[in-house]
mmCIF file of C-alpha atoms and ligand atoms in Angstrom:
data_model
loop_
_atom_site.group_PDB
_atom_site.id
_atom_site.type_symbol
_atom_site.label_atom_id
_atom_site.label_comp_id
_atom_site.label_asym_id
_atom_site.label_seq_id
_atom_site.Cartn_x
_atom_site.Cartn_y
_atom_site.Cartn_z
ATOM 1 C CA MET K 944 28.801 32.105 -10.801
ATOM 2 C CA THR K 945 25.478 31.464 -9.090
ATOM 3 C CA ASP K 946 25.438 29.322 -5.975
ATOM 4 C CA THR K 947 23.126 26.354 -6.489
ATOM 5 C CA PHE K 948 22.622 25.956 -2.761
ATOM 6 C CA PRO K 949 22.897 29.472 -1.302
ATOM 7 C CA ALA K 950 22.999 30.324 2.386
ATOM 8 C CA LEU K 951 20.283 32.601 3.741
ATOM 9 C CA LYS K 952 21.206 35.548 5.954
ATOM 10 C CA ILE K 953 18.913 35.507 8.991
ATOM 11 C CA SER K 954 20.578 38.287 11.045
ATOM 12 C CA PRO K 955 23.511 40.710 10.641
ATOM 13 C CA SER K 956 26.074 37.988 11.360
ATOM 14 C CA VAL K 957 24.283 34.641 10.956
ATOM 15 C CA TYR K 958 23.422 32.526 7.910
ATOM 16 C CA TRP K 959 21.140 29.502 7.663
ATOM 17 C CA VAL K 960 23.208 26.792 5.980
ATOM 18 C CA GLY K 961 21.007 23.732 6.547
ATOM 19 C CA ALA K 962 19.296 21.250 4.244
ATOM 20 C CA ILE K 963 15.698 20.634 3.191
ATOM 21 C CA ASP K 964 14.525 17.005 3.218
ATOM 22 C CA TRP K 965 11.363 17.227 1.133
ATOM 23 C CA SER K 966 10.723 13.486 0.911
ATOM 24 C CA LEU K 967 11.145 12.271 4.509
ATOM 25 C CA ARG K 968 7.957 10.453 5.529
ATOM 26 C CA ASP K 969 9.113 8.578 8.632
ATOM 27 C CA PHE K 970 11.264 9.916 11.455
ATOM 28 C CA HIS K 971 11.956 6.911 13.685
ATOM 29 C CA GLY K 972 8.294 5.935 13.772
ATOM 30 C CA TYR K 973 6.839 9.457 13.586
ATOM 31 C CA SER K 974 4.986 10.087 10.335
ATOM 32 C CA THR K 975 6.388 13.239 8.694
ATOM 33 C CA LEU K 976 3.944 13.940 5.909
ATOM 34 C CA ARG K 977 5.419 17.358 5.125
ATOM 35 C CA GLY K 978 9.107 16.330 5.199
ATOM 36 C CA THR K 979 11.586 18.209 7.374
ATOM 37 C CA THR K 980 14.657 20.428 7.443
ATOM 38 C CA TYR K 981 17.962 19.953 9.213
ATOM 39 C CA ASN K 982 18.970 23.464 10.183
ATOM 40 C CA ALA K 983 22.590 24.485 10.675
ATOM 41 C CA TYR K 984 23.826 28.025 11.208
ATOM 42 C CA LEU K 985 27.030 29.843 10.324
ATOM 43 C CA ILE K 986 28.086 32.688 12.614
ATOM 44 C CA MET K 987 30.368 35.160 10.840
ATOM 45 C CA ALA K 988 32.148 36.446 13.944
ATOM 46 C CA GLU K 989 35.909 36.906 14.318
ATOM 47 C CA LYS K 990 35.932 33.232 15.228
ATOM 48 C CA ILE K 991 33.719 31.778 12.503
ATOM 49 C CA THR K 992 31.421 29.206 14.081
ATOM 50 C CA LEU K 993 29.125 26.503 12.744
ATOM 51 C CA ILE K 994 26.144 25.591 14.934
ATOM 52 C CA ASP K 995 25.140 21.942 14.358
ATOM 53 C CA THR K 996 25.376 20.003 11.107
ATOM 54 C CA VAL K 997 22.886 17.869 9.142
ATOM 55 C CA LYS K 998 21.937 14.255 8.467
ATOM 56 C CA ALA K 999 24.857 12.432 6.789
ATOM 57 C CA SER K 1000 23.184 12.190 3.376
ATOM 58 C CA PHE K 1001 22.828 15.999 3.217
ATOM 59 C CA ARG K 1002 26.504 16.764 3.902
ATOM 60 C CA ASP K 1003 27.155 18.178 0.411
ATOM 61 C CA GLU K 1004 24.174 20.525 0.628
ATOM 62 C CA LEU K 1005 25.515 21.871 3.945
ATOM 63 C CA LEU K 1006 29.003 22.320 2.492
ATOM 64 C CA ALA K 1007 27.627 24.065 -0.600
ATOM 65 C CA ARG K 1008 25.636 26.539 1.495
ATOM 66 C CA ILE K 1009 28.675 27.248 3.703
ATOM 67 C CA ALA K 1010 30.833 27.674 0.582
ATOM 68 C CA SER K 1011 28.399 30.308 -0.718
ATOM 69 C CA VAL K 1012 29.578 32.471 2.231
ATOM 70 C CA ILE K 1013 33.161 31.361 2.971
ATOM 71 C CA PRO K 1014 35.465 28.453 2.152
ATOM 72 C CA PRO K 1015 34.460 25.776 4.718
ATOM 73 C CA ASP K 1016 38.042 25.461 6.029
ATOM 74 C CA LYS K 1017 37.783 29.032 7.363
ATOM 75 C CA ILE K 1018 35.452 27.787 10.130
ATOM 76 C CA ASP K 1019 37.197 28.044 13.511
ATOM 77 C CA TYR K 1020 34.668 26.417 15.834
ATOM 78 C CA ILE K 1021 31.818 23.926 15.618
ATOM 79 C CA VAL K 1022 29.128 23.718 18.303
ATOM 80 C CA SER K 1023 27.048 20.539 18.624
ATOM 81 C CA ASN K 1024 23.878 21.328 20.549
ATOM 82 C CA HIS K 1025 22.433 17.810 20.213
ATOM 83 C CA SER K 1026 24.029 14.473 19.315
ATOM 84 C CA GLU K 1027 21.140 12.787 17.507
ATOM 85 C CA LYS K 1028 22.264 11.796 14.025
ATOM 86 C CA ASP K 1029 19.873 14.074 12.136
ATOM 87 C CA HIS K 1030 22.171 16.880 13.383
ATOM 88 C CA THR K 1031 25.495 15.081 13.634
ATOM 89 C CA GLY K 1032 25.469 12.479 10.881
ATOM 90 C CA ALA K 1033 27.606 14.794 8.734
ATOM 91 C CA LEU K 1034 29.808 15.931 11.640
ATOM 92 C CA PRO K 1035 32.732 13.473 11.255
ATOM 93 C CA GLU K 1036 33.148 14.364 7.562
ATOM 94 C CA ILE K 1037 32.723 18.074 8.260
ATOM 95 C CA ILE K 1038 35.428 17.909 10.937
ATOM 96 C CA LYS K 1039 37.787 16.239 8.432
ATOM 97 C CA ILE K 1040 37.121 18.918 5.803
ATOM 98 C CA VAL K 1041 37.037 21.960 8.118
ATOM 99 C CA ARG K 1042 39.689 20.916 10.672
ATOM 100 C CA PRO K 1043 38.214 23.294 13.288
ATOM 101 C CA ASP K 1044 40.278 24.562 16.237
ATOM 102 C CA LYS K 1045 37.585 23.348 18.610
ATOM 103 C CA VAL K 1046 34.341 21.371 18.686
ATOM 104 C CA PHE K 1047 32.119 22.275 21.634
ATOM 105 C CA ALA K 1048 29.337 20.179 23.187
ATOM 106 C CA SER K 1049 27.850 19.665 26.641
ATOM 107 C CA THR K 1050 29.610 17.153 28.908
ATOM 108 C CA ASN K 1051 27.018 14.520 27.962
ATOM 109 C CA GLY K 1052 27.294 15.660 24.344
ATOM 110 C CA VAL K 1053 31.042 14.958 24.324
ATOM 111 C CA LYS K 1054 30.348 11.446 25.637
ATOM 112 C CA ALA K 1055 27.533 10.825 23.152
ATOM 113 C CA LEU K 1056 29.529 12.116 20.168
ATOM 114 C CA SER K 1057 32.490 9.939 21.171
ATOM 115 C CA GLU K 1058 30.240 6.887 21.491
ATOM 116 C CA HIS K 1059 28.544 7.571 18.163
ATOM 117 C CA PHE K 1060 31.530 8.444 15.999
ATOM 118 C CA HIS K 1061 34.786 7.473 17.796
ATOM 119 C CA LEU K 1062 36.335 10.723 16.548
ATOM 120 C CA ASP K 1063 40.052 11.577 16.407
ATOM 121 C CA GLN K 1064 39.221 15.262 17.030
ATOM 122 C CA GLU K 1065 39.398 16.294 20.662
ATOM 123 C CA LEU K 1066 36.024 17.600 21.836
ATOM 124 C CA THR K 1067 35.625 20.429 24.344
ATOM 125 C CA ALA K 1068 32.934 20.061 27.017
ATOM 126 C CA VAL K 1069 31.126 23.232 28.086
ATOM 127 C CA LYS K 1070 29.182 23.649 31.309
ATOM 128 C CA ASP K 1071 25.744 25.096 31.894
ATOM 129 C CA GLY K 1072 26.051 28.900 31.782
ATOM 130 C CA GLU K 1073 29.603 28.862 30.356
ATOM 131 C CA ARG K 1074 30.578 31.505 27.806
ATOM 132 C CA ILE K 1075 33.207 31.439 25.088
ATOM 133 C CA SER K 1076 34.551 34.397 23.154
ATOM 134 C CA LEU K 1077 34.220 34.595 19.370
ATOM 135 C CA GLY K 1078 36.426 37.710 19.357
ATOM 136 C CA ASN K 1079 33.868 40.420 18.685
ATOM 137 C CA THR K 1080 31.001 38.679 20.513
ATOM 138 C CA ASP K 1081 30.424 35.627 22.629
ATOM 139 C CA LEU K 1082 28.354 32.487 22.929
ATOM 140 C CA ALA K 1083 26.674 31.238 26.096
ATOM 141 C CA PHE K 1084 25.661 27.614 26.611
ATOM 142 C CA TYR K 1085 22.675 26.399 28.608
ATOM 143 C CA GLU K 1086 22.130 22.712 29.290
ATOM 144 C CA THR K 1087 18.645 21.405 28.474
ATOM 145 C CA LYS K 1088 19.226 17.854 29.719
ATOM 146 C CA MET K 1089 16.544 15.394 28.538
ATOM 147 C CA LEU K 1090 14.996 17.908 26.164
ATOM 148 C CA HIS K 1091 15.076 15.554 24.659
ATOM 149 C CA TRP K 1092 18.395 13.708 25.079
ATOM 150 C CA PRO K 1093 20.869 13.888 27.998
ATOM 151 C CA ASP K 1094 23.298 15.839 25.798
ATOM 152 C CA SER K 1095 20.905 18.570 24.641
ATOM 153 C CA MET K 1096 21.831 22.211 25.139
ATOM 154 C CA PHE K 1097 20.918 25.691 23.882
ATOM 155 C CA THR K 1098 23.484 28.156 22.560
ATOM 156 C CA PHE K 1099 22.871 31.907 22.750
ATOM 157 C CA LEU K 1100 24.595 34.426 20.491
ATOM 158 C CA ASN K 1101 24.696 37.711 22.357
ATOM 159 C CA LYS K 1102 25.473 39.977 19.422
ATOM 160 C CA ASP K 1103 22.337 39.188 17.386
ATOM 161 C CA GLY K 1104 20.163 37.862 20.229
ATOM 162 C CA ILE K 1105 19.768 34.408 18.673
ATOM 163 C CA LEU K 1106 18.830 31.353 20.721
ATOM 164 C CA PHE K 1107 19.936 28.220 18.868
ATOM 165 C CA SER K 1108 17.476 25.800 20.428
ATOM 166 C CA GLN K 1109 18.177 22.481 18.613
ATOM 167 C CA ASP K 1110 14.985 20.366 18.587
ATOM 168 C CA ALA K 1111 12.994 22.658 20.917
ATOM 169 C CA PHE K 1112 10.533 24.986 19.162
ATOM 170 C CA GLY K 1113 11.111 23.024 15.953
ATOM 171 C CA MET K 1114 8.854 20.978 13.711
ATOM 172 C CA HIS K 1115 9.102 18.565 10.816
ATOM 173 C CA LEU K 1116 8.137 20.839 7.953
ATOM 174 C CA ALA K 1117 9.915 21.198 4.626
ATOM 175 C CA THR K 1118 9.180 24.582 3.051
ATOM 176 C CA SER K 1119 10.904 27.061 0.790
ATOM 177 C CA GLN K 1120 10.232 29.760 3.406
ATOM 178 C CA ARG K 1121 12.656 29.848 6.317
ATOM 179 C CA PHE K 1122 10.646 31.946 8.779
ATOM 180 C CA ALA K 1123 7.533 30.953 10.717
ATOM 181 C CA ASP K 1124 5.824 34.274 9.973
ATOM 182 C CA GLN K 1125 5.926 33.459 6.225
ATOM 183 C CA ILE K 1126 3.955 30.221 6.647
ATOM 184 C CA GLU K 1127 0.225 29.688 7.122
ATOM 185 C CA GLU K 1128 -0.517 29.699 10.855
ATOM 186 C CA SER K 1129 -2.677 26.546 10.762
ATOM 187 C CA ILE K 1130 0.265 24.561 9.331
ATOM 188 C CA ILE K 1131 2.614 25.944 11.989
ATOM 189 C CA LEU K 1132 0.149 24.967 14.716
ATOM 190 C CA GLU K 1133 -0.473 21.514 13.278
ATOM 191 C CA GLU K 1134 3.182 20.607 12.782
ATOM 192 C CA GLY K 1135 4.395 22.381 15.941
ATOM 193 C CA SER K 1136 1.922 20.521 18.129
ATOM 194 C CA LYS K 1137 2.688 17.240 16.357
ATOM 195 C CA TYR K 1138 6.387 17.722 17.068
ATOM 196 C CA PHE K 1139 5.751 18.522 20.731
ATOM 197 C CA ALA K 1140 3.414 15.523 21.142
ATOM 198 C CA ASN K 1141 5.755 13.040 19.485
ATOM 199 C CA ILE K 1142 9.121 14.227 20.807
ATOM 200 C CA LEU K 1143 8.834 16.442 23.885
ATOM 201 C CA LEU K 1144 5.639 15.334 25.630
ATOM 202 C CA PRO K 1145 7.312 12.921 28.116
ATOM 203 C CA TYR K 1146 9.478 15.787 29.332
ATOM 204 C CA SER K 1147 6.661 18.282 29.891
ATOM 205 C CA ASN K 1148 7.791 19.109 33.447
ATOM 206 C CA LEU K 1149 11.254 19.877 32.168
ATOM 207 C CA VAL K 1150 9.780 22.128 29.467
ATOM 208 C CA THR K 1151 7.931 24.090 32.153
ATOM 209 C CA ASN K 1152 11.132 24.416 34.217
ATOM 210 C CA LEU K 1153 13.153 25.395 31.168
ATOM 211 C CA LEU K 1154 10.728 28.148 30.172
ATOM 212 C CA GLU K 1155 10.988 29.495 33.708
ATOM 213 C CA LYS K 1156 14.787 29.312 33.598
ATOM 214 C CA VAL K 1157 14.967 31.095 30.223
ATOM 215 C CA GLY K 1158 12.650 33.794 31.607
ATOM 216 C CA LYS K 1159 14.896 34.303 34.659
ATOM 217 C CA LEU K 1160 18.075 34.503 32.571
ATOM 218 C CA GLY K 1161 16.662 37.663 31.004
ATOM 219 C CA LEU K 1162 18.283 36.972 27.637
ATOM 220 C CA ASN K 1163 17.472 39.503 24.960
ATOM 221 C CA ILE K 1164 16.134 36.901 22.520
ATOM 222 C CA GLN K 1165 15.338 38.357 19.098
ATOM 223 C CA ILE K 1166 15.321 35.111 17.136
ATOM 224 C CA ILE K 1167 14.747 31.478 18.061
ATOM 225 C CA ALA K 1168 16.593 29.268 15.608
ATOM 226 C CA PRO K 1169 15.669 25.579 15.986
ATOM 227 C CA ASP K 1170 17.223 22.608 14.187
ATOM 228 C CA HIS K 1171 14.022 21.646 12.330
ATOM 229 C CA GLY K 1172 11.481 23.687 10.404
ATOM 230 C CA PRO K 1173 11.000 27.447 10.400
ATOM 231 C CA ILE K 1174 12.910 30.088 12.365
ATOM 232 C CA TRP K 1175 11.037 32.351 14.792
ATOM 233 C CA ARG K 1176 11.794 36.076 14.356
ATOM 234 C CA LYS K 1177 8.392 37.627 15.197
ATOM 235 C CA ASP K 1178 5.928 37.131 17.991
ATOM 236 C CA LEU K 1179 8.244 34.886 20.034
ATOM 237 C CA ALA K 1180 5.766 35.077 22.905
ATOM 238 C CA LYS K 1181 3.341 33.017 20.808
ATOM 239 C CA ILE K 1182 5.541 29.919 20.477
ATOM 240 C CA LEU K 1183 6.655 30.228 24.120
ATOM 241 C CA ALA K 1184 2.999 30.368 25.217
ATOM 242 C CA LEU K 1185 2.118 27.357 23.055
ATOM 243 C CA TYR K 1186 4.918 25.335 24.665
ATOM 244 C CA SER K 1187 3.837 26.414 28.111
ATOM 245 C CA GLY K 1188 0.235 25.338 27.367
ATOM 246 C CA TRP K 1189 1.160 21.987 25.819
ATOM 247 C CA ALA K 1190 3.487 21.178 28.717
ATOM 248 C CA GLU K 1191 0.610 21.689 31.189
ATOM 249 C CA GLN K 1192 -1.226 18.659 29.717
ATOM 250 C CA LYS K 1193 -4.492 20.118 30.907
ATOM 251 C CA PRO K 1194 -7.513 17.936 30.057
ATOM 252 C CA THR K 1195 -10.288 19.325 27.857
ATOM 253 C CA ARG K 1196 -13.732 18.033 26.922
ATOM 254 C CA LYS K 1197 -12.314 16.319 23.850
ATOM 255 C CA ALA K 1198 -12.265 12.522 23.597
ATOM 256 C CA VAL K 1199 -10.129 10.451 21.255
ATOM 257 C CA VAL K 1200 -11.647 7.075 20.369
ATOM 258 C CA ALA K 1201 -8.969 4.928 18.734
ATOM 259 C CA TYR K 1202 -9.803 1.457 17.527
ATOM 260 C CA ALA K 1203 -8.694 -1.542 15.520
ATOM 261 C CA THR K 1204 -11.298 -3.762 13.920
ATOM 262 C CA MET K 1205 -11.346 -7.110 12.074
ATOM 263 C CA TRP K 1206 -14.952 -7.446 10.824
ATOM 264 C CA GLU K 1207 -16.358 -3.998 11.750
ATOM 265 C CA SER K 1208 -17.889 -5.058 15.097
ATOM 266 C CA THR K 1209 -15.405 -3.028 17.175
ATOM 267 C CA ALA K 1210 -15.793 -0.205 14.627
ATOM 268 C CA VAL K 1211 -19.582 -0.107 15.186
ATOM 269 C CA MET K 1212 -19.003 -0.069 18.945
ATOM 270 C CA ALA K 1213 -16.593 2.882 18.482
ATOM 271 C CA ARG K 1214 -19.217 4.773 16.508
ATOM 272 C CA ALA K 1215 -21.908 4.185 19.137
ATOM 273 C CA ILE K 1216 -19.510 5.388 21.867
ATOM 274 C CA GLY K 1217 -18.768 8.447 19.722
ATOM 275 C CA GLU K 1218 -22.494 9.261 19.520
ATOM 276 C CA GLY K 1219 -22.840 9.043 23.300
ATOM 277 C CA LEU K 1220 -19.803 11.259 23.810
ATOM 278 C CA THR K 1221 -21.171 13.835 21.374
ATOM 279 C CA ASP K 1222 -24.622 13.845 22.968
ATOM 280 C CA GLY K 1223 -22.921 14.225 26.356
ATOM 281 C CA GLY K 1224 -21.270 17.448 25.152
ATOM 282 C CA ALA K 1225 -17.777 16.193 24.324
ATOM 283 C CA ILE K 1226 -15.827 16.906 21.165
ATOM 284 C CA VAL K 1227 -15.053 13.568 19.575
ATOM 285 C CA LYS K 1228 -12.295 12.328 17.332
ATOM 286 C CA LEU K 1229 -12.779 8.757 16.076
ATOM 287 C CA MET K 1230 -9.539 7.295 14.750
ATOM 288 C CA ALA K 1231 -9.318 3.892 13.039
ATOM 289 C CA LEU K 1232 -5.845 2.404 13.234
ATOM 290 C CA SER K 1233 -6.222 1.255 9.628
ATOM 291 C CA ALA K 1234 -6.444 4.921 8.612
ATOM 292 C CA ASP K 1235 -4.668 6.974 11.290
ATOM 293 C CA HIS K 1236 -1.003 6.843 12.232
ATOM 294 C CA ARG K 1237 0.136 6.576 15.849
ATOM 295 C CA SER K 1238 1.858 9.962 15.594
ATOM 296 C CA GLY K 1239 -1.392 11.619 14.495
ATOM 297 C CA ILE K 1240 -3.298 9.998 17.364
ATOM 298 C CA ILE K 1241 -0.876 11.226 20.045
ATOM 299 C CA THR K 1242 -1.134 14.697 18.473
ATOM 300 C CA GLU K 1243 -4.931 14.619 18.864
ATOM 301 C CA LEU K 1244 -4.427 13.516 22.481
ATOM 302 C CA LEU K 1245 -2.262 16.566 23.219
ATOM 303 C CA ASP K 1246 -5.365 18.701 23.792
ATOM 304 C CA ALA K 1247 -7.810 15.942 24.812
ATOM 305 C CA GLY K 1248 -9.179 14.786 28.148
ATOM 306 C CA ALA K 1249 -10.187 11.203 27.371
ATOM 307 C CA LEU K 1250 -8.798 8.205 25.542
ATOM 308 C CA LEU K 1251 -11.062 5.292 24.648
ATOM 309 C CA VAL K 1252 -9.453 2.296 22.998
ATOM 310 C CA GLY K 1253 -11.134 -0.510 21.118
ATOM 311 C CA SER K 1254 -9.705 -3.812 19.940
ATOM 312 C CA PRO K 1255 -11.040 -7.211 19.002
ATOM 313 C CA THR K 1256 -9.420 -10.235 20.644
ATOM 314 C CA ILE K 1257 -7.158 -12.093 18.262
ATOM 315 C CA ASN K 1258 -5.465 -15.321 19.363
ATOM 316 C CA GLY K 1259 -6.036 -14.381 23.008
ATOM 317 C CA ASN K 1260 -4.486 -10.932 22.641
ATOM 318 C CA ILE K 1261 -5.031 -7.291 21.732
ATOM 319 C CA PHE K 1262 -4.936 -6.625 17.975
ATOM 320 C CA PRO K 1263 -1.271 -5.866 17.034
ATOM 321 C CA THR K 1264 -1.834 -2.305 15.773
ATOM 322 C CA MET K 1265 -3.523 -1.426 19.081
ATOM 323 C CA VAL K 1266 -0.558 -2.864 21.027
ATOM 324 C CA ASP K 1267 1.679 -0.602 18.936
ATOM 325 C CA LEU K 1268 -0.474 2.436 19.711
ATOM 326 C CA LEU K 1269 -0.770 1.771 23.448
ATOM 327 C CA TYR K 1270 2.980 1.281 23.902
ATOM 328 C CA TYR K 1271 3.672 4.410 21.830
ATOM 329 C CA ILE K 1272 1.331 6.514 23.993
ATOM 330 C CA LYS K 1273 2.658 4.899 27.178
ATOM 331 C CA GLY K 1274 6.199 5.961 26.265
ATOM 332 C CA LEU K 1275 5.086 9.525 25.540
ATOM 333 C CA LYS K 1276 3.413 9.760 28.966
ATOM 334 C CA ARG K 1277 0.301 11.788 28.217
ATOM 335 C CA MET K 1278 -1.019 12.529 31.737
ATOM 336 C CA ASN K 1279 -4.427 13.611 33.096
ATOM 337 C CA LEU K 1280 -6.643 11.416 30.916
ATOM 338 C CA CYS K 1281 -9.715 9.401 31.756
ATOM 339 C CA GLY K 1282 -10.960 6.626 29.518
ATOM 340 C CA ALA K 1283 -12.101 3.070 28.923
ATOM 341 C CA ALA K 1284 -11.577 0.021 26.714
ATOM 342 C CA PHE K 1285 -14.000 -1.886 24.513
ATOM 343 C CA GLY K 1286 -13.998 -4.543 21.846
ATOM 344 C CA SER K 1287 -15.658 -7.433 20.107
ATOM 345 C CA TYR K 1288 -14.575 -11.051 20.595
ATOM 346 C CA GLY K 1289 -15.535 -14.561 19.535
ATOM 347 C CA TRP K 1290 -14.798 -17.041 22.313
ATOM 348 C CA SER K 1291 -12.111 -15.939 24.777
ATOM 349 C CA GLY K 1292 -12.217 -12.102 24.863
ATOM 350 C CA GLU K 1293 -8.993 -11.190 26.686
ATOM 351 C CA ALA K 1294 -8.328 -7.914 24.843
ATOM 352 C CA VAL K 1295 -10.453 -5.583 27.007
ATOM 353 C CA ALA K 1296 -8.843 -6.727 30.273
ATOM 354 C CA GLN K 1297 -5.388 -6.465 28.700
ATOM 355 C CA MET K 1298 -6.120 -2.931 27.461
ATOM 356 C CA ASN K 1299 -7.443 -2.009 30.921
ATOM 357 C CA SER K 1300 -4.129 -3.114 32.467
ATOM 358 C CA LEU K 1301 -2.181 -1.023 30.003
ATOM 359 C CA LEU K 1302 -4.421 2.011 30.519
ATOM 360 C CA GLN K 1303 -3.873 1.672 34.279
ATOM 361 C CA GLU K 1304 -0.114 1.464 33.762
ATOM 362 C CA MET K 1305 -0.464 4.680 31.740
ATOM 363 C CA LYS K 1306 -2.300 6.247 34.715
ATOM 364 C CA VAL K 1307 -5.499 6.716 32.696
ATOM 365 C CA GLU K 1308 -8.459 6.980 35.089
ATOM 366 C CA LEU K 1309 -10.827 4.150 34.085
ATOM 367 C CA VAL K 1310 -14.393 5.412 33.952
ATOM 368 C CA SER K 1311 -15.742 1.903 33.344
ATOM 369 C CA GLU K 1312 -14.535 -1.684 33.544
ATOM 370 C CA GLY K 1313 -14.933 -1.743 29.751
ATOM 371 C CA ILE K 1314 -17.346 -3.320 27.300
ATOM 372 C CA LYS K 1315 -16.973 -6.704 25.630
ATOM 373 C CA SER K 1316 -19.380 -7.701 22.892
ATOM 374 C CA ARG K 1317 -19.562 -11.228 21.439
ATOM 375 C CA TYR K 1318 -19.202 -11.436 17.633
ATOM 376 C CA VAL K 1319 -21.551 -8.774 16.225
ATOM 377 C CA PRO K 1320 -22.903 -6.246 18.769
ATOM 378 C CA THR K 1321 -26.601 -6.449 19.540
ATOM 379 C CA LYS K 1322 -28.882 -3.423 19.930
ATOM 380 C CA GLU K 1323 -28.380 -3.748 23.715
ATOM 381 C CA ALA K 1324 -24.598 -3.854 23.356
ATOM 382 C CA LEU K 1325 -24.655 -0.713 21.231
ATOM 383 C CA GLU K 1326 -26.875 1.013 23.814
ATOM 384 C CA GLU K 1327 -24.258 0.075 26.416
ATOM 385 C CA CYS K 1328 -21.574 1.641 24.196
ATOM 386 C CA TYR K 1329 -23.656 4.810 23.794
ATOM 387 C CA SER K 1330 -24.075 4.951 27.595
ATOM 388 C CA LEU K 1331 -20.323 4.563 28.040
ATOM 389 C CA GLY K 1332 -19.871 7.574 25.750
ATOM 390 C CA LEU K 1333 -22.326 9.574 27.868
ATOM 391 C CA LYS K 1334 -20.549 8.493 31.067
ATOM 392 C CA VAL K 1335 -17.109 9.542 29.820
ATOM 393 C CA ALA K 1336 -18.557 12.867 28.605
ATOM 394 C CA LYS K 1337 -20.015 13.443 32.084
ATOM 395 C CA ARG K 1338 -16.663 12.695 33.701
ATOM 396 C CA LEU K 1339 -14.983 15.175 31.352
ATOM 397 C CA GLU K 1340 -17.544 17.793 32.336
ATOM 398 C CA GLU K 1341 -16.770 17.166 36.028
ATOM 399 C CA VAL K 1342 -13.012 17.385 35.444
ATOM 400 C CA CYS K 1343 -13.011 20.355 33.067
ATOM 401 C CA GLY K 1344 -16.142 22.221 34.093
ATOM 402 C CA GLY K 1345 -18.978 23.080 31.702
HETATM 403 FE FE1 FEO V 842 16.274 16.449 15.635
HETATM 404 FE FE2 FEO V 842 16.530 14.822 18.566
HETATM 405 O O1 FEO V 842 16.993 15.226 16.804
#
């Protein structure tokens, strides 16, 4: 009989047994226009081991893929590299069905799994650098605390040289191909950078340290197997170099101008600023909050050097979608930006000062005290906007060099 949901062999002893979520469009506030996958892996060693599980609603797909290789109750061990529910939602049910001898997680992982699921199964905590035997090979565990949860860890399978990296090096991308080298490079770059910007950016320093640590360990990594999106089996240096570059948060001569508008006045100001930036030699990305999602804007900021934000004043405040954006970016801690605020107003005009405060809290270097324009911008106001664009472009040139 044909297996409806077959496993895919990715190395001599490992199968991909995950699930493809083609229709996911929102991952806790991150817009996932290409869906995602929840990757889980079955190691066919003497001690048969499952690495991670899937979101609860995909439990049957996981079980079916495992069953295409072995009856699920033959699994001896389960390893949980990361407690977030996209990888553990199915875990309690899988434990009941499989009845594994042991479930391994980091010390923080054991706590997090207990607090999420209140399991009857005893969990075994493993330390950074600890190894366990699978009979004919072994697994080594490496803590990756705060990449991106306190519980996160990597697991390395010596025999096949596979680094199971949970969220790291992953992306939200549902495809029928399982390997990165089978997918168009522009899509890999777009979704890989979006994932880094929306999930890992606040922990950039830790990413840099981790890459150094992995280098020093001298592991013979042949495959990087993340928990989302495609698996890396070729050109591993490329994804490692991309992570290293993104984590640097180096400014470039690119400016993101994000704005909300009520009656197009702030939009016209944004366009005039964009013209000044362009004429000053910057690369410009104008993003209207009515058209662009916060997760796309932070992705554009990943390789930018300036952030300019525009909002009208509404009821004495910043427009709500701009508040959403600023708090989202603040949480993701994009460093090394310069910028400014601008906006139209009718009678009170608080929004620019409020945006300035937030930009300062975000450690954005303010190039100007901002521009306020009453009702519909005059020719002079638009000239001021154009000049602001030129000024920010000049600052980018100073910071980044010509
Ligand atoms: Fe894919 Fe942090 O969970």
